[in-house]
CSV table of C-alpha atoms in Angstrom, one decimal:
chain,number,residue,atom,x,y,z
K,124,SER,CA,2.4,-25.6,-8.9
K,125,ARG,CA,3.5,-23.0,-6.2
K,126,PRO,CA,1.1,-22.2,-3.2
K,127,LEU,CA,-0.9,-19.1,-3.9
K,128,ALA,CA,0.6,-17.6,-0.8
K,129,GLN,CA,3.4,-16.3,-3.1
K,130,VAL,CA,2.8,-12.7,-3.5
K,131,PRO,CA,4.3,-12.0,-6.8
K,132,ALA,CA,2.9,-15.0,-8.1
K,133,ILE,CA,-0.5,-13.9,-7.3
K,134,VAL,CA,-0.2,-10.6,-8.9
K,135,LEU,CA,1.3,-12.0,-12.1
K,136,SER,CA,-0.5,-15.1,-12.5
K,137,GLY,CA,-4.1,-13.9,-12.4
K,138,HIS,CA,-5.1,-16.5,-10.0
K,139,ILE,CA,-6.6,-14.1,-7.6
K,140,CYS,CA,-7.7,-11.7,-10.1
K,141,PHE,CA,-9.9,-14.4,-12.2
K,142,PHE,CA,-11.4,-15.2,-8.7
K,143,ALA,CA,-12.2,-11.5,-8.0
K,144,PHE,CA,-13.9,-10.8,-11.1
K,145,VAL,CA,-15.9,-13.9,-11.1
K,146,PHE,CA,-17.2,-12.9,-7.6
K,147,LEU,CA,-17.7,-9.3,-8.8
K,148,ALA,CA,-19.7,-10.6,-11.7
K,149,ARG,CA,-21.9,-12.5,-9.2
K,150,SER,CA,-22.6,-9.9,-6.7
K,151,ALA,CA,-25.2,-7.4,-7.6
K,152,ARG,CA,-25.0,-5.8,-4.4
K,153,MET,CA,-21.4,-4.5,-5.0
K,154,GLN,CA,-21.4,-0.9,-6.3
K,155,VAL,CA,-17.8,-0.6,-6.9
K,156,MET,CA,-18.0,-2.0,-10.3
K,157,SER,CA,-21.2,0.0,-11.2
K,158,LYS,CA,-21.0,3.2,-13.4
K,159,GLU,CA,-23.6,4.8,-11.2
K,160,ILE,CA,-22.1,6.9,-8.4
K,161,PRO,CA,-21.6,4.7,-5.4
K,162,ASP,CA,-23.4,5.5,-2.3
K,163,ALA,CA,-20.3,6.4,-0.4
K,164,LEU,CA,-19.4,9.1,-2.7
K,165,LEU,CA,-22.6,11.0,-2.6
K,166,PRO,CA,-21.5,13.3,0.2
K,167,TYR,CA,-18.6,14.3,-2.2
K,168,LYS,CA,-20.6,14.6,-5.4
K,169,GLU,CA,-20.1,18.5,-5.8
K,170,LYS,CA,-16.2,17.6,-5.8
K,171,LEU,CA,-16.5,15.1,-8.6
K,172,THR,CA,-15.8,16.3,-12.1
K,173,PRO,CA,-17.0,15.1,-15.5
K,174,ARG,CA,-13.3,13.7,-15.9
K,175,PHE,CA,-13.9,11.3,-12.9
K,176,PHE,CA,-17.0,9.9,-14.4
K,177,GLU,CA,-15.4,9.5,-17.8
K,178,LEU,CA,-12.2,7.9,-16.4
K,179,ARG,CA,-14.0,5.6,-14.0
K,180,GLY,CA,-16.5,4.4,-16.5
K,181,LYS,CA,-13.4,3.6,-19.0
K,182,VAL,CA,-11.7,1.7,-16.0
K,183,ILE,CA,-14.9,-0.4,-15.4
K,184,ASP,CA,-14.9,-1.2,-19.1
K,185,PHE,CA,-11.4,-2.1,-19.3
K,186,VAL,CA,-11.8,-4.6,-16.6
K,187,THR,CA,-15.0,-6.1,-18.1
K,188,GLU,CA,-14.0,-6.1,-21.8
K,189,VAL,CA,-10.2,-6.7,-21.7
K,190,ILE,CA,-8.8,-7.9,-18.3
K,191,ASN,CA,-11.4,-10.5,-17.6
K,192,PRO,CA,-11.0,-12.3,-20.9
K,193,ALA,CA,-7.2,-12.1,-20.8
K,194,LEU,CA,-6.9,-13.7,-17.2
K,195,PRO,CA,-7.0,-17.2,-18.4
K,196,THR,CA,-4.2,-16.5,-20.9
K,197,VAL,CA,-2.2,-14.8,-18.2
K,198,HIS,CA,-2.5,-17.7,-15.8
K,199,ALA,CA,-1.5,-20.1,-18.6
K,200,GLN,CA,1.5,-18.2,-19.7
K,201,ARG,CA,2.8,-17.9,-16.1
K,202,LYS,CA,2.5,-21.6,-15.5
K,203,GLU,CA,4.6,-22.3,-18.3
K,204,LEU,CA,7.2,-19.6,-17.6
K,205,LEU,CA,7.5,-21.1,-14.1
K,206,LYS,CA,9.0,-24.3,-15.5
K,207,THR,CA,11.9,-22.3,-17.0
K,208,VAL,CA,13.3,-20.8,-13.8
K,209,ASP,CA,14.9,-22.3,-10.6
K,210,HIS,CA,12.6,-20.1,-8.4
K,211,PRO,CA,9.2,-18.5,-8.9
K,212,THR,CA,10.6,-15.0,-7.8
K,213,LYS,CA,12.7,-15.3,-11.1
K,214,CYS,CA,9.8,-15.8,-13.4
K,215,PRO,CA,9.5,-13.3,-16.2
K,216,GLU,CA,6.3,-11.5,-16.8
K,217,PRO,CA,3.8,-13.3,-19.0
K,218,PRO,CA,4.0,-11.7,-22.5
K,219,MET,CA,0.2,-11.0,-22.3
K,220,PHE,CA,0.9,-7.9,-20.2
K,221,ASN,CA,2.5,-6.4,-23.4
K,222,GLU,CA,-0.9,-6.4,-25.1
K,223,LEU,CA,-2.8,-5.4,-22.0
K,224,ARG,CA,-0.4,-2.5,-21.4
K,225,ALA,CA,-0.9,-1.3,-25.1
K,226,GLN,CA,-4.8,-1.5,-24.8
K,227,ALA,CA,-4.6,0.6,-21.5
K,228,ARG,CA,-2.4,3.3,-23.2
K,229,ALA,CA,-4.8,3.2,-26.2
K,230,ARG,CA,-7.7,3.8,-23.8
K,231,GLY,CA,-6.1,6.4,-22.0
K,232,LEU,CA,-5.9,4.5,-18.8
K,233,ALA,CA,-2.0,4.2,-18.3
K,234,ASN,CA,-0.2,5.7,-15.3
K,235,LEU,CA,-3.5,7.2,-13.8
K,236,PHE,CA,-1.8,7.3,-10.3
K,237,LEU,CA,0.0,10.4,-11.4
K,238,SER,CA,-2.2,13.4,-11.1
K,239,GLU,CA,-0.7,15.0,-14.2
K,240,VAL,CA,-1.9,12.2,-16.3
K,241,CYS,CA,-5.2,11.3,-14.7
K,242,GLN,CA,-6.0,15.1,-14.0
K,243,LEU,CA,-7.9,13.8,-10.9
K,244,SER,CA,-8.0,14.9,-7.4
K,245,VAL,CA,-6.7,12.4,-4.7
K,246,LEU,CA,-10.4,11.7,-3.8
K,247,GLU,CA,-11.5,11.1,-7.4
K,248,TYR,CA,-8.6,8.7,-7.9
K,249,SER,CA,-9.4,6.9,-4.5
K,250,PRO,CA,-12.4,4.9,-5.9
K,251,ILE,CA,-10.6,3.9,-8.9
K,252,ALA,CA,-7.7,2.5,-6.6
K,253,GLU,CA,-10.4,0.5,-4.9
K,254,ILE,CA,-11.4,-1.2,-8.3
K,255,LEU,CA,-7.6,-1.9,-8.9
K,256,GLY,CA,-7.3,-3.5,-5.6
K,257,MET,CA,-10.1,-5.9,-6.6
K,258,ASN,CA,-8.3,-6.3,-10.0
K,259,PRO,CA,-4.7,-6.5,-9.6
K,260,VAL,CA,-4.0,-7.6,-13.5
K,261,ALA,CA,-5.7,-4.2,-14.4
K,262,ASN,CA,-3.5,-2.6,-11.8
K,263,LEU,CA,-0.4,-3.8,-13.3
K,264,ALA,CA,-1.6,-3.5,-16.8
K,265,MET,CA,-2.6,0.1,-16.3
K,266,ASN,CA,1.0,0.8,-14.6
K,267,CYS,CA,-0.5,1.6,-11.5
K,268,SER,CA,1.4,-0.9,-9.3
K,269,ALA,CA,3.5,-0.4,-6.1
K,270,PRO,CA,6.4,0.0,-5.7
K,271,ASP,CA,6.8,1.6,-9.1
K,272,THR,CA,4.1,4.2,-8.5
K,273,GLY,CA,6.0,6.0,-5.7
K,274,ASN,CA,9.3,5.8,-7.5
K,275,MET,CA,7.7,7.2,-10.6
K,276,GLU,CA,6.4,10.1,-8.6
K,277,VAL,CA,9.7,10.8,-6.9
K,278,ILE,CA,11.5,10.9,-10.2
K,279,GLU,CA,8.6,12.9,-11.9
K,280,ARG,CA,8.6,15.5,-9.1
K,281,PHE,CA,12.2,15.7,-8.1
K,282,GLY,CA,14.4,14.1,-10.9
K,283,THR,CA,16.6,16.0,-13.5
K,284,PRO,CA,15.8,15.8,-17.2
K,285,GLU,CA,18.6,13.1,-17.5
K,286,GLN,CA,17.1,10.9,-14.7
K,287,LYS,CA,13.7,11.2,-16.3
K,288,LYS,CA,15.0,10.3,-19.5
K,289,GLN,CA,17.0,7.3,-18.3
K,290,TRP,CA,14.4,5.9,-16.0
K,291,LEU,CA,11.3,7.7,-15.8
K,292,GLU,CA,10.3,7.0,-19.4
K,293,PRO,CA,10.9,3.4,-19.4
K,294,LEU,CA,9.1,2.9,-16.1
K,295,LEU,CA,6.1,5.1,-17.5
K,296,ASN,CA,6.0,2.8,-20.6
K,297,GLY,CA,5.9,-0.3,-18.6
K,298,GLU,CA,9.3,-1.4,-20.2
K,299,ILE,CA,11.0,-1.9,-16.8
K,300,ARG,CA,10.3,-2.1,-13.1
K,301,SER,CA,11.9,-0.7,-10.1
K,302,ALA,CA,12.3,-1.1,-6.2
K,303,PHE,CA,12.5,1.1,-3.2
K,304,ALA,CA,15.5,0.2,-1.1
K,305,MET,CA,14.9,1.7,2.6
K,306,THR,CA,14.4,-0.9,5.2
K,307,GLU,CA,17.5,-2.4,7.0
K,308,PRO,CA,17.9,-5.2,9.3
K,309,GLY,CA,20.2,-3.8,11.8
K,310,VAL,CA,18.1,-0.7,12.7
K,311,ALA,CA,14.4,0.2,13.4
K,312,SER,CA,13.8,1.3,9.9
K,313,SER,CA,10.2,2.5,10.7
K,314,ASP,CA,12.1,5.5,12.2
K,315,ALA,CA,13.9,6.8,9.0
K,316,THR,CA,16.3,8.8,11.0
K,317,ASN,CA,18.1,5.3,11.8
K,318,ILE,CA,18.8,4.6,8.3
K,319,SER,CA,22.5,3.8,8.2
K,320,THR,CA,23.5,3.1,4.6
K,321,ARG,CA,26.4,5.3,3.6
K,322,ILE,CA,26.3,7.3,0.3
K,323,GLU,CA,30.0,9.0,0.2
K,324,ARG,CA,31.1,11.3,-2.4
K,325,ASP,CA,34.1,10.4,-4.3
K,326,GLY,CA,35.2,12.7,-7.0
K,327,ASP,CA,32.4,12.2,-9.9
K,328,GLU,CA,30.8,9.5,-8.1
K,329,TYR,CA,28.9,8.2,-4.9
K,330,VAL,CA,30.0,5.1,-3.3
K,331,VAL,CA,27.1,3.2,-1.6
K,332,ASN,CA,27.7,0.7,1.2
K,333,GLY,CA,24.7,-0.8,3.1
K,334,HIS,CA,22.6,-3.7,4.1
K,335,LYS,CA,18.9,-3.8,3.0
K,336,TRP,CA,15.9,-6.2,3.4
K,337,TRP,CA,12.4,-6.4,2.6
K,338,ILE,CA,13.1,-4.8,-0.8
K,339,SER,CA,9.9,-5.6,-2.7
K,340,GLY,CA,10.2,-6.4,-6.3
K,341,ALA,CA,14.0,-6.5,-6.6
K,342,ILE,CA,14.3,-9.9,-7.8
K,343,ARG,CA,12.0,-10.1,-10.6
K,344,PRO,CA,13.8,-9.8,-13.8
K,345,GLU,CA,11.9,-6.7,-14.9
K,346,CYS,CA,13.5,-4.7,-12.0
K,347,LYS,CA,16.3,-2.6,-13.4
K,348,VAL,CA,16.7,0.2,-10.8
K,349,PHE,CA,16.6,1.0,-7.0
K,350,VAL,CA,15.5,4.2,-5.5
K,351,LEU,CA,17.8,4.1,-2.5
K,352,LEU,CA,17.4,5.8,0.9
K,353,GLY,CA,20.8,6.4,2.7
K,354,LYS,CA,22.8,9.0,4.5
K,355,THR,CA,25.1,11.4,2.9
K,356,SER,CA,26.0,12.8,6.4
K,357,PHE,CA,26.0,11.5,9.7
K,358,SER,CA,25.9,14.8,11.5
K,359,GLY,CA,24.0,17.9,11.5
K,360,PRO,CA,20.4,18.4,11.4
K,361,LEU,CA,18.7,14.9,12.2
K,362,HIS,CA,16.4,15.4,9.1
K,363,GLN,CA,18.7,16.6,6.7
K,364,GLN,CA,21.3,13.6,6.7
K,365,GLN,CA,19.3,11.4,4.4
K,366,SER,CA,19.5,11.3,0.7
K,367,MET,CA,18.0,9.4,-2.0
K,368,ILE,CA,19.9,8.0,-5.0
K,369,LEU,CA,19.2,5.9,-8.1
K,370,VAL,CA,21.2,2.6,-8.2
K,371,PRO,CA,21.0,0.4,-11.2
K,372,ARG,CA,20.3,-3.3,-10.1
K,373,ASP,CA,23.2,-4.6,-12.4
K,374,ALA,CA,25.7,-2.3,-10.8
K,375,PRO,CA,28.8,-3.9,-9.6
K,376,GLY,CA,28.7,-4.6,-5.8
K,377,VAL,CA,24.6,-5.0,-5.8
K,378,ASN,CA,24.4,-8.5,-4.2
K,379,ILE,CA,21.0,-10.0,-3.7
K,380,LEU,CA,21.4,-12.5,-0.9
K,381,ARG,CA,18.1,-14.2,-0.9
K,382,PRO,CA,14.4,-13.9,-1.1
K,383,LEU,CA,12.8,-13.4,2.3
K,384,ALA,CA,9.9,-15.6,3.3
K,385,VAL,CA,6.5,-14.4,4.6
K,386,PHE,CA,4.8,-17.1,6.8
K,387,GLY,CA,7.2,-19.7,5.5
K,388,GLU,CA,6.7,-18.9,1.7
K,389,GLU,CA,9.5,-17.1,-0.1
K,390,HIS,CA,8.4,-14.1,-1.9
K,391,ASP,CA,10.0,-11.4,-4.1
K,392,HIS,CA,11.1,-9.3,-0.9
K,393,ALA,CA,15.0,-9.4,-1.3
K,394,GLU,CA,17.7,-9.0,1.1
K,395,ILE,CA,20.7,-7.0,-0.4
K,396,ILE,CA,24.2,-6.0,0.3
K,397,PHE,CA,25.4,-2.8,-1.4
K,398,ASP,CA,29.2,-3.3,-1.3
K,399,ASN,CA,31.2,-0.2,-2.6
K,400,VAL,CA,28.6,0.3,-5.4
K,401,ARG,CA,29.6,3.3,-7.4
K,402,VAL,CA,27.1,5.3,-9.3
K,403,PRO,CA,27.5,8.7,-11.2
K,404,VAL,CA,27.0,12.1,-8.9
K,405,GLY,CA,24.1,12.8,-11.3
K,406,ASN,CA,22.3,9.8,-9.8
K,407,ILE,CA,21.4,11.9,-6.4
K,408,ILE,CA,17.8,13.0,-6.4
K,409,LEU,CA,17.1,16.7,-5.5
K,410,GLY,CA,20.4,17.0,-3.7
K,411,GLU,CA,22.0,15.8,-0.6
K,412,GLY,CA,20.1,15.8,2.5
K,413,ARG,CA,16.6,16.2,0.9
K,414,GLY,CA,15.9,12.3,1.3
K,415,PHE,CA,13.6,12.7,4.4
K,416,GLU,CA,11.6,15.5,2.5
K,417,ILE,CA,11.3,13.2,-0.5
K,418,ALA,CA,10.3,10.1,1.3
K,419,GLN,CA,7.2,12.0,3.1
K,420,GLY,CA,6.2,13.3,-0.2
K,421,ARG,CA,6.3,9.7,-1.6
K,422,LEU,CA,4.5,8.0,1.2
K,423,GLY,CA,1.4,10.2,1.4
K,424,PRO,CA,-0.3,9.6,-1.9
K,425,GLY,CA,0.6,5.9,-1.8
K,426,ARG,CA,-0.6,5.2,1.5
K,427,ILE,CA,-4.2,6.4,0.3
K,428,HIS,CA,-3.9,4.1,-2.7
K,429,HIS,CA,-2.8,1.3,-0.7
K,430,CYS,CA,-5.6,1.7,1.7
K,431,MET,CA,-8.3,1.9,-0.9
K,432,ARG,CA,-6.8,-1.1,-2.5
K,433,SER,CA,-7.1,-2.9,0.9
K,434,ILE,CA,-10.9,-2.0,1.0
K,435,GLY,CA,-11.1,-3.5,-2.4
K,436,GLN,CA,-9.7,-6.6,-1.0
K,437,ALA,CA,-12.2,-6.5,2.0
K,438,GLU,CA,-15.0,-6.4,-0.4
K,439,LEU,CA,-13.8,-9.6,-2.0
K,440,ALA,CA,-13.6,-11.2,1.1
K,441,LEU,CA,-17.2,-10.2,2.0
K,442,ALA,CA,-18.3,-11.4,-1.4
K,443,ALA,CA,-16.7,-14.7,-0.5
K,444,ILE,CA,-18.7,-15.0,2.7
K,445,VAL,CA,-22.1,-14.2,1.1
K,446,ASP,CA,-21.3,-16.6,-1.6
K,447,ARG,CA,-20.3,-19.5,0.8
K,448,ALA,CA,-23.2,-18.7,2.9
K,449,HIS,CA,-25.7,-19.1,0.1
K,450,ARG,CA,-24.4,-22.6,-0.9
K,451,ARG,CA,-23.5,-24.3,2.3
K,452,LYS,CA,-25.6,-25.8,4.8
K,453,ALA,CA,-24.8,-26.9,8.5
K,454,PHE,CA,-27.0,-28.4,10.9
K,455,GLY,CA,-30.0,-28.2,8.6
K,456,ARG,CA,-30.0,-24.7,7.5
K,457,LEU,CA,-28.0,-22.7,5.0
K,458,LEU,CA,-25.2,-20.6,6.6
K,459,ALA,CA,-27.1,-17.5,5.3
K,460,GLU,CA,-29.9,-18.2,7.9
K,461,LYS,CA,-27.5,-18.5,10.8
K,462,ASP,CA,-27.5,-15.5,13.2
K,463,GLY,CA,-23.7,-15.7,13.6
K,464,ILE,CA,-23.1,-15.5,9.7
K,465,ARG,CA,-25.5,-12.7,9.4
K,466,THR,CA,-23.8,-10.7,12.3
K,467,ALA,CA,-20.4,-11.4,10.7
K,468,ILE,CA,-21.7,-10.1,7.3
K,469,ALA,CA,-23.1,-7.1,8.8
K,470,GLU,CA,-20.0,-6.4,10.9
K,471,ALA,CA,-17.9,-6.5,7.7
K,472,ARG,CA,-20.2,-4.2,5.8
K,473,ILE,CA,-20.0,-1.6,8.5
K,474,GLU,CA,-16.2,-1.8,8.8
K,475,ILE,CA,-15.9,-1.4,5.0
K,476,THR,CA,-18.1,1.6,4.8
K,477,MET,CA,-16.6,3.3,8.0
K,478,CYS,CA,-13.0,2.8,6.4
K,479,ARG,CA,-14.0,3.9,3.1
K,480,GLN,CA,-15.5,7.1,4.2
K,481,LEU,CA,-12.1,7.7,6.6
K,482,CYS,CA,-10.1,7.1,3.2
K,483,TYR,CA,-12.2,9.9,1.5
K,484,LEU,CA,-11.8,12.2,4.4
K,485,ALA,CA,-8.0,11.8,4.1
K,486,ALA,CA,-8.2,12.3,0.5
K,487,VAL,CA,-10.3,15.5,0.7
K,488,MET,CA,-8.0,16.7,3.5
K,489,ALA,CA,-4.9,16.2,1.1
K,490,ASP,CA,-6.8,17.8,-1.8
K,491,GLU,CA,-7.9,20.9,0.2
K,492,LYS,CA,-5.0,21.5,2.6
K,493,GLY,CA,-2.1,19.4,1.4
K,494,PHE,CA,-0.5,15.9,2.5
K,495,LYS,CA,1.1,17.4,5.5
K,496,ALA,CA,-2.4,18.7,7.0
K,497,ALA,CA,-3.8,15.2,6.2
K,498,GLN,CA,-1.0,13.3,7.8
K,499,THR,CA,-3.1,12.4,11.0
K,500,TYR,CA,-5.9,11.1,8.7
K,501,ILE,CA,-3.7,9.1,6.6
K,502,ALA,CA,-2.2,7.7,9.6
K,503,MET,CA,-5.7,6.7,10.7
K,504,ILE,CA,-6.6,5.1,7.4
K,505,LYS,CA,-3.2,3.3,7.3
K,506,VAL,CA,-4.1,1.5,10.6
K,507,ALA,CA,-7.8,1.0,10.2
K,508,ALA,CA,-8.1,0.0,6.6
K,509,PRO,CA,-5.7,-2.9,6.3
K,510,ARG,CA,-6.6,-4.0,9.9
K,511,ALA,CA,-10.3,-4.0,8.8
K,512,ALA,CA,-9.5,-5.9,5.8
K,513,LEU,CA,-7.6,-8.4,7.6
K,514,ARG,CA,-10.2,-9.0,10.1
K,515,ILE,CA,-12.9,-9.5,7.3
K,516,ILE,CA,-10.6,-12.0,5.5
K,517,ASP,CA,-10.1,-13.8,8.6
K,518,GLU,CA,-13.6,-14.0,9.4
K,519,ALA,CA,-14.2,-15.2,5.6
K,520,ILE,CA,-11.5,-18.2,6.3
K,521,GLN,CA,-13.6,-18.9,9.5
K,522,VAL,CA,-16.9,-19.1,7.5
K,523,HIS,CA,-15.0,-21.5,4.8
K,524,GLY,CA,-13.4,-23.6,7.3
K,525,ALA,CA,-10.6,-25.8,6.3
K,526,HIS,CA,-11.2,-24.9,2.7
K,527,GLY,CA,-10.3,-21.1,3.5
K,528,VAL,CA,-6.8,-22.0,4.1
K,529,SER,CA,-6.3,-24.6,1.4
K,530,GLN,CA,-4.8,-24.2,-2.1
K,531,ASP,CA,-8.3,-24.3,-3.5
K,532,SER,CA,-9.2,-20.9,-2.0
K,533,HIS,CA,-7.6,-17.6,-2.4
K,534,LEU,CA,-8.4,-16.5,1.0
K,535,ALA,CA,-5.1,-17.8,2.6
K,536,ALA,CA,-3.0,-15.6,-0.1
K,537,MET,CA,-5.2,-12.7,0.6
K,538,TRP,CA,-4.6,-12.9,4.3
K,539,THR,CA,-1.0,-13.3,3.8
K,540,ASN,CA,-0.8,-10.3,1.6
K,541,MET,CA,-2.7,-7.9,4.1
K,542,ARG,CA,-1.0,-9.2,7.1
K,543,THR,CA,2.1,-8.0,5.3
K,544,LEU,CA,0.8,-4.7,4.3
K,545,ARG,CA,0.1,-3.8,8.0
K,546,VAL,CA,3.9,-3.7,8.3
K,547,ALA,CA,4.9,-2.5,4.7
K,548,ASP,CA,5.6,1.0,5.6
K,549,GLY,CA,5.6,0.9,9.3
K,550,PRO,CA,3.7,-1.2,11.8
K,551,ASP,CA,0.5,0.1,13.3
K,552,MET,CA,2.1,1.3,16.4
K,553,VAL,CA,4.1,4.0,14.5
K,554,HIS,CA,0.9,5.6,13.0
K,555,MET,CA,-0.7,5.2,16.3
K,556,MET,CA,2.0,7.5,17.6
K,557,THR,CA,1.2,10.0,14.8
K,558,ILE,CA,-2.5,10.1,15.8
K,559,ALA,CA,-1.8,10.2,19.4
K,560,LYS,CA,0.7,13.0,19.4
K,561,LYS,CA,-1.9,15.1,17.5
K,562,GLU,CA,-4.6,14.6,20.3
K,563,LEU,CA,-2.1,15.2,23.1
K,564,GLY,CA,-0.3,18.1,21.7
K,565,GLY,CA,-2.7,20.7,22.9
K,566,GLY,CA,-2.5,19.6,26.5
K,567,GLY,CA,-5.3,19.4,28.8
K,568,SER,CA,-8.7,21.3,28.4
K,569,ALA,CA,-11.2,23.0,30.8
K,570,ILE,CA,-14.0,20.8,29.4
K,571,GLY,CA,-12.0,17.7,29.8
K,572,ARG,CA,-11.1,18.5,33.4
K,573,LYS,CA,-14.7,19.1,34.2
K,574,VAL,CA,-15.7,15.6,32.7
K,575,SER,CA,-12.8,14.0,34.5
K,576,GLY,CA,-13.5,15.7,37.7
K,577,THR,CA,-11.4,16.4,40.9
K,578,ASN,CA,-11.5,15.5,44.3
K,579,ALA,CA,-11.9,18.8,46.4
K,580,ASN,CA,-10.3,17.4,49.5
K,581,VAL,CA,-6.9,16.9,47.7
K,582,GLU,CA,-6.5,20.7,47.6
K,583,LYS,CA,-8.3,21.4,50.9
K,584,TYR,CA,-6.1,19.2,53.1
K,585,GLY,CA,-2.9,19.8,50.9
K,586,LYS,CA,-1.4,16.3,51.6
K,587,PHE,CA,-0.1,16.3,48.1
K,588,SER,CA,1.2,19.8,47.6
K,589,HIS,CA,4.8,18.4,47.6
K,590,VAL,CA,4.1,16.3,44.4
K,591,GLU,CA,5.3,18.4,41.8
K,592,GLY,CA,3.9,21.4,43.6
K,593,GLY,CA,0.6,20.1,43.1
K,594,ALA,CA,0.8,21.0,39.4
K,595,LEU,CA,-0.5,17.8,37.9
K,596,TYR,CA,-3.6,17.3,40.2
K,597,ILE,CA,-4.7,20.8,41.4
K,598,GLN,CA,-3.3,23.1,38.7
K,599,GLY,CA,-4.2,21.1,35.8
K,600,GLY,CA,-1.1,19.9,34.1
K,601,ALA,CA,1.4,22.6,34.6
K,602,ALA,CA,4.1,19.7,34.1
K,603,LYS,CA,3.5,18.2,30.6
K,604,SER,CA,4.8,14.8,29.2
K,605,LYS,CA,7.3,15.1,26.3
K,606,LEU,CA,5.7,14.7,23.1
């Protein structure tokens, strides 16, 4: 069978999900799957509605009563389906998912990522996202998986009735899947103003020409449509040149070149050429020049969800460390008795707790003041949560030794996934710039200057007055850096 580092194989096979649930069942310390309010939510208990407790309980029951018993079947079906294709990325979804989705719908748990469906605040959905991060098969069965979630939000919020009928309804029903086509190999795509794919009007059609890559989920047979970001104009205001358009995957001119490899293993991340692809004018979303605006709305909720799912993965890695520590001896003692192992466990718990609270803060800011006001906090968690999760997974691999990177452990696949997530919608340095700009935006301050201190002799003897008129050192920053 293929190595578990294959991302789509993980999500669809149930390997990692079965592993996750076993650990959850064994670890009484983990509050995530308890129906009692977790300690981390106690500061926010006044913001939690009865609807939250109802839905969270239903999700826990769904994982326990439906998903867990189904995992061996999901795994077995995928194993057989892999024999029918020439590459794992082309493997169809196991039929068992049809039944799991039906049960999720029957329990009122489908599409909870949409606030109109779940009727929860961003804060209230966050701990549910953490549960789904621990149980990826449940995440897929409940139709809460990226990139479909972001695409459905875009069409639900900005789509026309015709677009909703053709694409949103089958997506919400789990009948098809989608991909988000943004990243390009020839430009720095973390700066969306660089996107160079052309979307040109020709009568009643738009003609799309471009080269995309790292388009996640584009190869799977269930993917039927792309939400594509390109430019309808290469002049005018910089943030009004981009547009989003719906492109059917089977449209003439869509050429999937290859699956891209992550650390040597090919995944369902496609490199695609769009060569004179024609789509109806009615496929444009919201209108020309609105793509950047839509993209910012799309990324806000998704980033919080991603980060909470990352924390769920960190919890699994910590559970793996604890389990290993109790059943492995070295130099005459259990690992659990070693100071180094105990330090690693303590550090992991501290990091998880801090990141979870930062995620909740970002969620509350989004609820109270909107996603624009929460932008800095979202940037913080986008850096902190995947980075902490990756560090904890890496620590778990260290504790497991060679076993941790073998096909008998799921830690290697978790590490690969998490390392990829750290660049999935912009590398850390991009989010760091957002955070730093906020800090630097107000310029210097009297208290900062007092703490920093100055050498009085600089002003007294005046030997530096010719350096920008003494503005930087003596006057305290009359000349500001460009932000």
